mmCIF file of C-alpha atoms and ligand atoms in Angstrom:
data_model
loop_
_atom_site.group_PDB
_atom_site.id
_atom_site.type_symbol
_atom_site.label_atom_id
_atom_site.label_comp_id
_atom_site.label_asym_id
_atom_site.label_seq_id
_atom_site.Cartn_x
_atom_site.Cartn_y
_atom_site.Cartn_z
ATOM 1 C CA MET A 189 51.960 -188.942 13.350
ATOM 2 C CA ALA A 190 55.291 -185.857 13.038
ATOM 3 C CA VAL A 191 54.093 -183.454 10.630
ATOM 4 C CA VAL A 192 56.345 -184.207 7.904
ATOM 5 C CA ILE A 193 59.157 -180.608 6.975
ATOM 6 C CA ASP A 194 59.350 -180.975 3.314
ATOM 7 C CA GLY A 195 63.064 -180.124 1.751
ATOM 8 C CA LYS A 196 61.471 -180.428 -1.919
ATOM 9 C CA GLU A 197 58.674 -177.483 -1.026
ATOM 10 C CA ALA A 198 61.164 -174.987 0.427
ATOM 11 C CA ALA A 199 64.242 -175.171 -1.350
ATOM 12 C CA ALA A 200 61.327 -174.312 -4.385
ATOM 13 C CA SER A 201 60.754 -171.351 -2.336
ATOM 14 C CA VAL A 202 64.137 -169.718 -0.991
ATOM 15 C CA ILE A 203 64.670 -171.101 -5.453
ATOM 16 C CA ALA A 204 61.618 -168.508 -6.165
ATOM 17 C CA ALA A 205 62.960 -165.688 -3.794
ATOM 18 C CA VAL A 206 66.940 -166.756 -4.826
ATOM 19 C CA THR A 207 65.807 -166.075 -8.809
ATOM 20 C CA GLU A 208 63.181 -162.160 -7.917
ATOM 21 C CA ALA A 209 66.399 -160.862 -6.026
ATOM 22 C CA SER A 210 68.504 -162.207 -9.105
ATOM 23 C CA ALA A 211 66.263 -159.833 -11.464
ATOM 24 C CA SER A 212 65.866 -157.503 -9.005
ATOM 25 C CA LEU A 213 69.285 -156.502 -9.180
ATOM 26 C CA GLU A 214 69.939 -157.101 -12.874
ATOM 27 C CA LYS A 215 67.041 -154.095 -12.876
ATOM 28 C CA GLU A 216 67.547 -151.825 -10.203
ATOM 29 C CA ALA A 217 72.221 -152.088 -10.932
ATOM 30 C CA GLY A 218 72.632 -153.614 -13.849
ATOM 31 C CA VAL A 219 74.334 -157.137 -12.200
ATOM 32 C CA LYS A 220 73.983 -160.624 -12.949
ATOM 33 C CA PRO A 221 74.646 -162.950 -10.252
ATOM 34 C CA GLY A 222 78.068 -165.335 -11.984
ATOM 35 C CA LEU A 223 78.379 -169.196 -10.918
ATOM 36 C CA ALA A 224 81.071 -170.574 -11.905
ATOM 37 C CA VAL A 225 80.944 -174.246 -11.449
ATOM 38 C CA VAL A 226 84.091 -176.464 -11.802
ATOM 39 C CA ILE A 227 85.003 -179.854 -12.200
ATOM 40 C CA VAL A 228 88.035 -181.723 -12.563
ATOM 41 C CA GLY A 229 87.879 -185.589 -13.837
ATOM 42 C CA ASP A 230 84.626 -187.522 -14.810
ATOM 43 C CA ASP A 231 83.034 -189.402 -11.854
ATOM 44 C CA PRO A 232 79.857 -189.333 -13.180
ATOM 45 C CA ALA A 233 77.722 -188.940 -9.922
ATOM 46 C CA SER A 234 79.552 -185.239 -9.039
ATOM 47 C CA HIS A 235 78.927 -184.604 -13.549
ATOM 48 C CA ALA A 236 75.997 -185.407 -12.793
ATOM 49 C CA TYR A 237 75.757 -183.017 -9.317
ATOM 50 C CA VAL A 238 77.208 -180.271 -11.165
ATOM 51 C CA ASN A 239 74.811 -180.081 -13.987
ATOM 52 C CA SER A 240 71.785 -179.581 -11.915
ATOM 53 C CA LYS A 241 73.850 -176.561 -10.060
ATOM 54 C CA SER A 242 74.660 -175.382 -13.342
ATOM 55 C CA LYS A 243 71.093 -175.763 -14.379
ATOM 56 C CA MET A 244 69.255 -174.817 -11.387
ATOM 57 C CA ALA A 245 71.756 -170.855 -11.828
ATOM 58 C CA LYS A 246 70.425 -170.917 -15.334
ATOM 59 C CA GLN A 247 67.451 -170.943 -13.619
ATOM 60 C CA CYS A 248 67.749 -168.928 -11.034
ATOM 61 C CA GLY A 249 69.102 -166.167 -14.166
ATOM 62 C CA PHE A 250 72.015 -165.800 -13.587
ATOM 63 C CA ASN A 251 75.441 -165.957 -14.860
ATOM 64 C CA SER A 252 76.046 -169.811 -15.351
ATOM 65 C CA ILE A 253 79.693 -171.163 -15.915
ATOM 66 C CA GLN A 254 81.624 -174.104 -16.130
ATOM 67 C CA HIS A 255 84.724 -175.446 -16.259
ATOM 68 C CA SER A 256 84.930 -179.131 -17.456
ATOM 69 C CA LEU A 257 88.528 -180.077 -16.631
ATOM 70 C CA PRO A 258 90.592 -183.905 -17.336
ATOM 71 C CA GLU A 259 91.123 -185.424 -14.369
ATOM 72 C CA ASP A 260 95.579 -185.214 -15.083
ATOM 73 C CA THR A 261 94.717 -181.580 -14.421
ATOM 74 C CA SER A 262 97.687 -180.366 -12.340
ATOM 75 C CA GLN A 263 97.466 -178.694 -8.722
ATOM 76 C CA GLU A 264 98.819 -175.484 -10.330
ATOM 77 C CA LYS A 265 96.304 -175.059 -13.442
ATOM 78 C CA LEU A 266 93.380 -175.616 -10.263
ATOM 79 C CA GLU A 267 94.197 -172.840 -7.951
ATOM 80 C CA GLN A 268 96.046 -170.637 -11.604
ATOM 81 C CA LEU A 269 92.283 -171.532 -12.809
ATOM 82 C CA VAL A 270 90.354 -170.308 -9.124
ATOM 83 C CA ALA A 271 92.889 -167.378 -9.418
ATOM 84 C CA GLU A 272 91.226 -166.191 -13.394
ATOM 85 C CA LEU A 273 87.645 -166.813 -11.356
ATOM 86 C CA ASN A 274 88.509 -164.374 -8.407
ATOM 87 C CA ALA A 275 89.973 -161.716 -10.607
ATOM 88 C CA ASP A 276 86.771 -161.731 -13.352
ATOM 89 C CA PRO A 277 84.189 -159.450 -11.874
ATOM 90 C CA SER A 278 81.499 -161.070 -13.301
ATOM 91 C CA ILE A 279 81.406 -164.017 -10.936
ATOM 92 C CA HIS A 280 80.661 -163.853 -7.960
ATOM 93 C CA GLY A 281 80.133 -167.122 -6.468
ATOM 94 C CA ILE A 282 82.851 -170.563 -6.864
ATOM 95 C CA LEU A 283 82.329 -173.823 -6.601
ATOM 96 C CA VAL A 284 85.436 -176.568 -7.242
ATOM 97 C CA GLN A 285 83.155 -179.652 -7.104
ATOM 98 C CA LEU A 286 85.090 -181.928 -4.364
ATOM 99 C CA PRO A 287 85.977 -185.047 -3.561
ATOM 100 C CA LEU A 288 89.374 -184.181 -6.676
ATOM 101 C CA PRO A 289 91.133 -186.588 -8.006
ATOM 102 C CA LYS A 290 93.638 -188.147 -5.648
ATOM 103 C CA HIS A 291 95.797 -186.991 -6.763
ATOM 104 C CA LEU A 292 95.212 -183.040 -6.150
ATOM 105 C CA ASN A 293 95.392 -181.776 -2.665
ATOM 106 C CA ALA A 294 91.855 -180.542 -2.474
ATOM 107 C CA GLU A 295 93.031 -177.643 1.156
ATOM 108 C CA PRO A 296 95.381 -174.751 -0.777
ATOM 109 C CA VAL A 297 92.573 -175.115 -3.232
ATOM 110 C CA ILE A 298 89.756 -174.565 -1.585
ATOM 111 C CA LEU A 299 91.411 -171.582 0.435
ATOM 112 C CA SER A 300 92.526 -170.304 -2.941
ATOM 113 C CA VAL A 301 89.282 -169.166 -3.711
ATOM 114 C CA SER A 302 88.343 -165.251 -2.238
ATOM 115 C CA PRO A 303 86.207 -165.073 0.825
ATOM 116 C CA GLU A 304 83.638 -163.217 -0.582
ATOM 117 C CA LYS A 305 83.102 -165.655 -3.077
ATOM 118 C CA ASP A 306 83.419 -168.596 -1.379
ATOM 119 C CA VAL A 307 79.535 -169.670 -2.299
ATOM 120 C CA ASP A 308 79.487 -172.911 -0.912
ATOM 121 C CA GLY A 309 81.529 -171.726 2.655
ATOM 122 C CA LEU A 310 83.642 -173.329 2.788
ATOM 123 C CA HIS A 311 87.298 -171.373 3.600
ATOM 124 C CA VAL A 312 88.469 -170.796 7.196
ATOM 125 C CA VAL A 313 87.465 -167.210 7.131
ATOM 126 C CA ASN A 314 84.115 -168.308 6.639
ATOM 127 C CA ALA A 315 83.971 -170.682 8.540
ATOM 128 C CA GLY A 316 85.700 -168.222 11.431
ATOM 129 C CA LYS A 317 82.804 -165.519 10.615
ATOM 130 C CA ILE A 318 80.640 -168.088 11.670
ATOM 131 C CA ALA A 319 82.810 -169.535 14.291
ATOM 132 C CA THR A 320 82.619 -165.788 16.324
ATOM 133 C CA GLY A 321 79.274 -165.214 16.139
ATOM 134 C CA ASP A 322 79.443 -163.263 13.180
ATOM 135 C CA LEU A 323 76.099 -164.702 10.303
ATOM 136 C CA GLU A 324 76.018 -161.337 8.808
ATOM 137 C CA THR A 325 79.266 -160.621 6.518
ATOM 138 C CA GLY A 326 80.317 -163.994 5.606
ATOM 139 C CA LEU A 327 78.964 -166.844 3.347
ATOM 140 C CA ILE A 328 77.334 -169.955 5.612
ATOM 141 C CA SER A 329 78.193 -173.608 4.673
ATOM 142 C CA CYS A 330 75.090 -174.611 2.503
ATOM 143 C CA THR A 331 73.973 -178.167 3.464
ATOM 144 C CA PRO A 332 73.639 -176.396 7.413
ATOM 145 C CA ALA A 333 72.448 -173.244 6.190
ATOM 146 C CA GLY A 334 69.703 -174.918 4.333
ATOM 147 C CA ALA A 335 68.813 -177.466 7.817
ATOM 148 C CA MET A 336 69.376 -174.319 10.092
ATOM 149 C CA LEU A 337 66.090 -173.633 7.420
ATOM 150 C CA LEU A 338 64.291 -176.045 7.843
ATOM 151 C CA VAL A 339 64.887 -176.057 11.615
ATOM 152 C CA ASN A 340 63.935 -172.000 11.197
ATOM 153 C CA ARG A 341 60.073 -173.320 10.536
ATOM 154 C CA ILE A 342 59.154 -175.243 13.448
ATOM 155 C CA HIS A 343 60.585 -173.024 15.886
ATOM 156 C CA GLY A 344 61.055 -169.729 14.500
ATOM 157 C CA ARG A 345 64.937 -168.063 14.575
ATOM 158 C CA ASP A 346 64.853 -167.715 18.219
ATOM 159 C CA LEU A 347 65.574 -171.237 19.571
ATOM 160 C CA SER A 348 65.698 -170.442 23.160
ATOM 161 C CA GLY A 349 65.583 -172.292 25.799
ATOM 162 C CA LEU A 350 65.738 -176.060 23.035
ATOM 163 C CA ASN A 351 67.699 -178.135 23.669
ATOM 164 C CA ALA A 352 69.872 -179.454 20.697
ATOM 165 C CA VAL A 353 72.473 -182.405 19.146
ATOM 166 C CA VAL A 354 74.670 -182.367 16.608
ATOM 167 C CA ILE A 355 75.682 -185.709 16.200
ATOM 168 C CA GLY A 356 78.362 -185.564 13.460
ATOM 169 C CA ARG A 357 81.441 -183.138 14.182
ATOM 170 C CA SER A 358 82.949 -182.414 10.325
ATOM 171 C CA ASN A 359 83.886 -179.075 8.718
ATOM 172 C CA LEU A 360 81.397 -179.310 5.959
ATOM 173 C CA PHE A 361 77.941 -180.180 8.191
ATOM 174 C CA GLY A 362 78.533 -181.217 12.601
ATOM 175 C CA LYS A 363 80.398 -177.872 13.165
ATOM 176 C CA PRO A 364 79.166 -175.362 11.122
ATOM 177 C CA MET A 365 75.244 -176.208 12.030
ATOM 178 C CA GLY A 366 76.438 -176.520 16.057
ATOM 179 C CA LEU A 367 77.413 -173.110 15.132
ATOM 180 C CA LEU A 368 74.215 -172.034 13.645
ATOM 181 C CA LEU A 369 71.691 -174.025 16.810
ATOM 182 C CA LEU A 370 74.343 -171.931 18.893
ATOM 183 C CA ALA A 371 73.405 -168.315 17.093
ATOM 184 C CA ALA A 372 70.009 -168.508 17.412
ATOM 185 C CA ASN A 373 70.629 -169.918 21.282
ATOM 186 C CA ALA A 374 69.919 -173.079 21.814
ATOM 187 C CA THR A 375 71.507 -175.126 24.035
ATOM 188 C CA VAL A 376 73.577 -177.574 22.034
ATOM 189 C CA THR A 377 75.175 -180.141 22.022
ATOM 190 C CA MET A 378 78.262 -181.911 19.643
ATOM 191 C CA ALA A 379 77.744 -185.603 19.519
ATOM 192 C CA HIS A 380 80.673 -187.657 17.725
ATOM 193 C CA SER A 381 82.255 -191.074 17.298
ATOM 194 C CA LYS A 382 83.435 -190.976 20.861
ATOM 195 C CA THR A 383 79.603 -190.238 22.868
ATOM 196 C CA LYS A 384 79.655 -192.228 26.069
ATOM 197 C CA ASP A 385 75.783 -193.310 25.857
ATOM 198 C CA LEU A 386 74.364 -191.592 22.527
ATOM 199 C CA ALA A 387 70.922 -193.014 22.983
ATOM 200 C CA SER A 388 70.796 -190.874 26.463
ATOM 201 C CA VAL A 389 72.330 -188.269 24.508
ATOM 202 C CA CYS A 390 70.290 -187.751 22.445
ATOM 203 C CA SER A 391 67.289 -188.516 24.388
ATOM 204 C CA HIS A 392 67.054 -185.059 25.165
ATOM 205 C CA ALA A 393 67.070 -182.876 22.301
ATOM 206 C CA ASP A 394 64.557 -181.255 21.897
ATOM 207 C CA ILE A 395 66.063 -180.446 18.132
ATOM 208 C CA LEU A 396 67.539 -184.063 16.351
ATOM 209 C CA VAL A 397 70.332 -183.274 14.114
ATOM 210 C CA ALA A 398 72.097 -186.459 12.716
ATOM 211 C CA ALA A 399 75.146 -186.108 10.324
ATOM 212 C CA VAL A 400 77.215 -188.896 10.137
ATOM 213 C CA GLY A 401 76.221 -191.706 7.313
ATOM 214 C CA ARG A 402 75.391 -194.307 8.570
ATOM 215 C CA PRO A 403 72.110 -196.259 7.731
ATOM 216 C CA GLN A 404 68.996 -195.680 10.460
ATOM 217 C CA MET A 405 71.399 -195.583 13.472
ATOM 218 C CA VAL A 406 68.841 -193.092 14.897
ATOM 219 C CA LYS A 407 65.986 -195.056 16.392
ATOM 220 C CA ALA A 408 62.296 -193.744 18.190
ATOM 221 C CA ASP A 409 64.000 -194.596 21.351
ATOM 222 C CA TRP A 410 66.581 -191.983 20.741
ATOM 223 C CA VAL A 411 63.937 -189.854 20.559
ATOM 224 C CA LYS A 412 62.194 -187.076 22.533
ATOM 225 C CA PRO A 413 58.608 -186.892 22.237
ATOM 226 C CA GLY A 414 57.697 -183.946 20.384
ATOM 227 C CA ALA A 415 61.488 -183.291 19.111
ATOM 228 C CA THR A 416 62.794 -182.212 15.569
ATOM 229 C CA VAL A 417 63.899 -184.466 14.143
ATOM 230 C CA ILE A 418 66.418 -183.278 11.309
ATOM 231 C CA ASP A 419 68.069 -185.749 8.404
ATOM 232 C CA VAL A 420 70.767 -185.321 7.092
ATOM 233 C CA GLY A 421 72.379 -188.704 6.287
ATOM 234 C CA ILE A 422 72.370 -190.056 2.545
ATOM 235 C CA ASN A 423 72.966 -193.715 2.287
ATOM 236 C CA ARG A 424 72.408 -196.132 -0.450
ATOM 237 C CA VAL A 425 71.112 -199.729 0.836
ATOM 238 C CA ALA A 426 69.959 -202.305 -1.023
ATOM 239 C CA ALA A 427 66.797 -202.853 -1.766
ATOM 240 C CA PRO A 428 65.585 -206.511 -2.548
ATOM 241 C CA ASP A 429 61.644 -205.806 -2.130
ATOM 242 C CA LYS A 430 62.366 -203.369 -5.479
ATOM 243 C CA GLY A 431 63.647 -206.540 -7.151
ATOM 244 C CA GLU A 432 67.438 -208.343 -7.035
ATOM 245 C CA GLY A 433 70.110 -205.598 -7.242
ATOM 246 C CA LYS A 434 68.002 -202.527 -6.463
ATOM 247 C CA THR A 435 68.611 -200.323 -4.032
ATOM 248 C CA ARG A 436 67.330 -196.788 -2.441
ATOM 249 C CA LEU A 437 68.333 -193.756 -0.236
ATOM 250 C CA VAL A 438 68.145 -193.537 3.222
ATOM 251 C CA GLY A 439 68.996 -191.298 6.248
ATOM 252 C CA ASP A 440 70.940 -191.562 9.437
ATOM 253 C CA VAL A 441 66.905 -191.721 11.229
ATOM 254 C CA ALA A 442 65.530 -194.946 11.586
ATOM 255 C CA TYR A 443 62.582 -192.739 9.156
ATOM 256 C CA ALA A 444 59.614 -194.699 9.481
ATOM 257 C CA GLU A 445 60.233 -195.412 13.826
ATOM 258 C CA ALA A 446 61.053 -192.150 14.376
ATOM 259 C CA ALA A 447 57.891 -190.368 12.420
ATOM 260 C CA GLU A 448 55.671 -191.937 15.355
ATOM 261 C CA VAL A 449 58.053 -190.214 18.062
ATOM 262 C CA ALA A 450 59.110 -187.158 16.662
ATOM 263 C CA GLY A 451 56.894 -183.528 16.071
ATOM 264 C CA ALA A 452 58.228 -183.118 12.892
ATOM 265 C CA ILE A 453 60.999 -184.486 10.891
ATOM 266 C CA THR A 454 63.007 -184.771 7.674
ATOM 267 C CA PRO A 455 62.580 -187.725 4.815
ATOM 268 C CA VAL A 456 65.458 -189.060 2.832
ATOM 269 C CA PRO A 457 65.527 -188.383 -0.337
ATOM 270 C CA GLY A 458 63.021 -184.241 0.393
ATOM 271 C CA GLY A 459 64.541 -183.241 3.543
ATOM 272 C CA VAL A 460 67.563 -181.791 3.452
ATOM 273 C CA GLY A 461 68.791 -183.195 0.000
ATOM 274 C CA PRO A 462 67.327 -180.617 -2.095
ATOM 275 C CA MET A 463 68.125 -177.642 0.652
ATOM 276 C CA THR A 464 71.633 -177.558 -0.580
ATOM 277 C CA ILE A 465 71.715 -176.280 -4.201
ATOM 278 C CA ALA A 466 68.969 -173.756 -3.527
ATOM 279 C CA MET A 467 71.072 -172.119 -0.554
ATOM 280 C CA LEU A 468 74.461 -172.347 -2.847
ATOM 281 C CA MET A 469 71.685 -170.247 -5.523
ATOM 282 C CA ALA A 470 71.090 -168.355 -2.091
ATOM 283 C CA ASN A 471 74.854 -167.413 -1.310
ATOM 284 C CA THR A 472 75.280 -166.219 -5.539
ATOM 285 C CA VAL A 473 73.453 -163.692 -5.332
ATOM 286 C CA ILE A 474 73.992 -162.585 -1.870
ATOM 287 C CA ALA A 475 77.344 -162.464 -3.339
ATOM 288 C CA ALA A 476 76.650 -160.077 -6.348
ATOM 289 C CA TYR A 477 74.123 -158.109 -3.663
ATOM 290 C CA ARG A 478 77.004 -157.662 -1.629
ATOM 291 C CA ARG A 479 79.604 -157.126 -4.804
ATOM 292 C CA ALA A 480 77.369 -153.968 -6.021
ATOM 293 C CA GLY A 481 77.085 -152.149 -2.781
ATOM 294 C CA LYS A 482 73.876 -153.526 -1.865
ATOM 295 C CA THR A 483 72.366 -154.439 0.550
ATOM 296 C CA ALA A 484 72.049 -158.110 0.352
ATOM 297 C CA PRO A 485 68.628 -160.204 0.784
ATOM 298 C CA ARG A 486 68.251 -162.788 4.025
ATOM 299 C CA PHE A 487 66.857 -166.354 3.335
HETATM 300 N N1 NAP B 593 73.082 -182.615 0.648
HETATM 301 C C1 NAP B 593 72.846 -183.475 2.218
HETATM 302 O O1 NAP B 593 72.272 -183.845 1.918
HETATM 303 C C2 NAP B 593 74.625 -184.021 3.119
HETATM 304 C C3 NAP B 593 75.403 -182.666 2.690
HETATM 305 C C4 NAP B 593 77.031 -183.355 3.724
HETATM 306 C C5 NAP B 593 76.552 -184.204 3.603
HETATM 307 N N2 NAP B 593 75.487 -184.788 3.422
HETATM 308 C C6 NAP B 593 75.398 -187.062 4.964
HETATM 309 O O2 NAP B 593 75.615 -187.178 6.021
HETATM 310 C C7 NAP B 593 75.940 -187.157 6.278
HETATM 311 C C8 NAP B 593 78.019 -186.800 7.120
HETATM 312 O O3 NAP B 593 78.168 -186.160 6.351
HETATM 313 P P1 NAP B 593 79.456 -185.650 6.749
HETATM 314 O O4 NAP B 593 80.258 -185.446 5.210
HETATM 315 O O5 NAP B 593 79.771 -185.156 7.820
HETATM 316 O O6 NAP B 593 79.935 -187.043 7.251
HETATM 317 P P2 NAP B 593 81.532 -187.487 7.287
HETATM 318 O O7 NAP B 593 82.748 -186.158 8.022
HETATM 319 O O8 NAP B 593 82.314 -188.659 8.402
HETATM 320 O O9 NAP B 593 81.183 -187.431 9.466
HETATM 321 C C9 NAP B 593 80.617 -187.499 10.408
HETATM 322 C C10 NAP B 593 80.802 -187.680 11.885
HETATM 323 O O10 NAP B 593 79.880 -188.991 12.246
HETATM 324 C C11 NAP B 593 80.657 -189.082 13.881
HETATM 325 N N3 NAP B 593 80.522 -190.811 13.480
HETATM 326 C C12 NAP B 593 80.283 -191.611 12.909
HETATM 327 N N4 NAP B 593 80.633 -193.174 13.736
HETATM 328 C C13 NAP B 593 79.730 -192.820 14.752
HETATM 329 C C14 NAP B 593 78.947 -193.369 15.555
HETATM 330 N N5 NAP B 593 78.337 -194.513 15.816
HETATM 331 N N6 NAP B 593 78.003 -193.001 16.571
HETATM 332 C C15 NAP B 593 78.671 -191.311 16.649
HETATM 333 N N7 NAP B 593 78.776 -190.138 15.588
HETATM 334 C C16 NAP B 593 79.759 -191.015 14.711
HETATM 335 C C17 NAP B 593 82.210 -188.988 13.395
HETATM 336 O O11 NAP B 593 82.561 -188.698 14.395
HETATM 337 P P3 NAP B 593 83.826 -188.294 14.630
HETATM 338 O O12 NAP B 593 84.511 -187.235 13.568
HETATM 339 O O13 NAP B 593 84.915 -188.794 15.588
HETATM 340 O O14 NAP B 593 84.856 -189.795 13.723
HETATM 341 C C18 NAP B 593 82.092 -187.801 12.262
HETATM 342 O O15 NAP B 593 81.931 -186.799 13.027
HETATM 343 C C19 NAP B 593 76.288 -188.013 4.779
HETATM 344 O O16 NAP B 593 76.201 -189.255 5.142
HETATM 345 C C20 NAP B 593 76.619 -187.154 3.561
HETATM 346 O O17 NAP B 593 75.881 -188.135 2.414
HETATM 347 C C21 NAP B 593 74.183 -184.776 3.177
#
């Protein structure tokens, strides 16, 4: 039976380290890390995410600012707000909650955030730094950074000699995750919807990362015995056993059967999920240290 990788516990230890780093920065340099979260429209799920980010920022001792803009906000107005936040020295991190309402174009908004304040790690400059192997001066996208921290907990920071397979090649997760694994010396295969015989490809993985968005797609016989399985998928499925109309969250991995074969596995929920917000806080404190001309902590 696999070791269950506890993302809640890992996230709590990142948050504790961020809180300590934030307090030291304020004491030594008089700088309080500032995080501005921008949300457009009324989507309840996005509001719930944003509220939990703002709450966590306060818990970390940050100056936490939330801008809630109406649904009909124009592209120009949104980019103007980002420009103001870019120019505000008390703000070290800017996060524009995605998805944006349909009439807005996310790409120019992401590119309008100063790369030094891009705590979501989505700006092309930050994506490019990971692609060129520079993990020291940019900001790394939060979910892959968090998933990588869980991998490091099992295997250490050097993955020499290990085969890693990432299923999914999105800019948000799959691509940066593959690059982080490569930077840590793993031999990386990036799989996607056009990959032939995915089960066989996966069965060679010492580290198998699934980020597809298909409930329980990865079966036990795809998993190499003893492998580390990182399940990034978050899928809401019907749960009639819990009552009529009830649902539950499942990952992209058939957890119960895969846990019989894997050496270590992340559950859903409680695995990669809690890491994303923790790494957002980590990126904000890193950005604040850099802005203050101090060596940023490593998480
Ligand atoms: N905080 C978190 O924990 C967090 C953060 C981000 C994402 N997620 C979750 O992670 C999952 C993936 O997110 P994403 O943003 O990366 O999704 P995405 O942009 O939809 O990308 C999905 C990827 O899966 C690949 N794919 C689709 N069907 C496949 C199949 N049958 N076999 C192999 N590959 C297949 C796609 O391949 P093609 O490129 O060929 O189409 C694509 O590269 C979602 O469940 C999402 O909710 C969680």
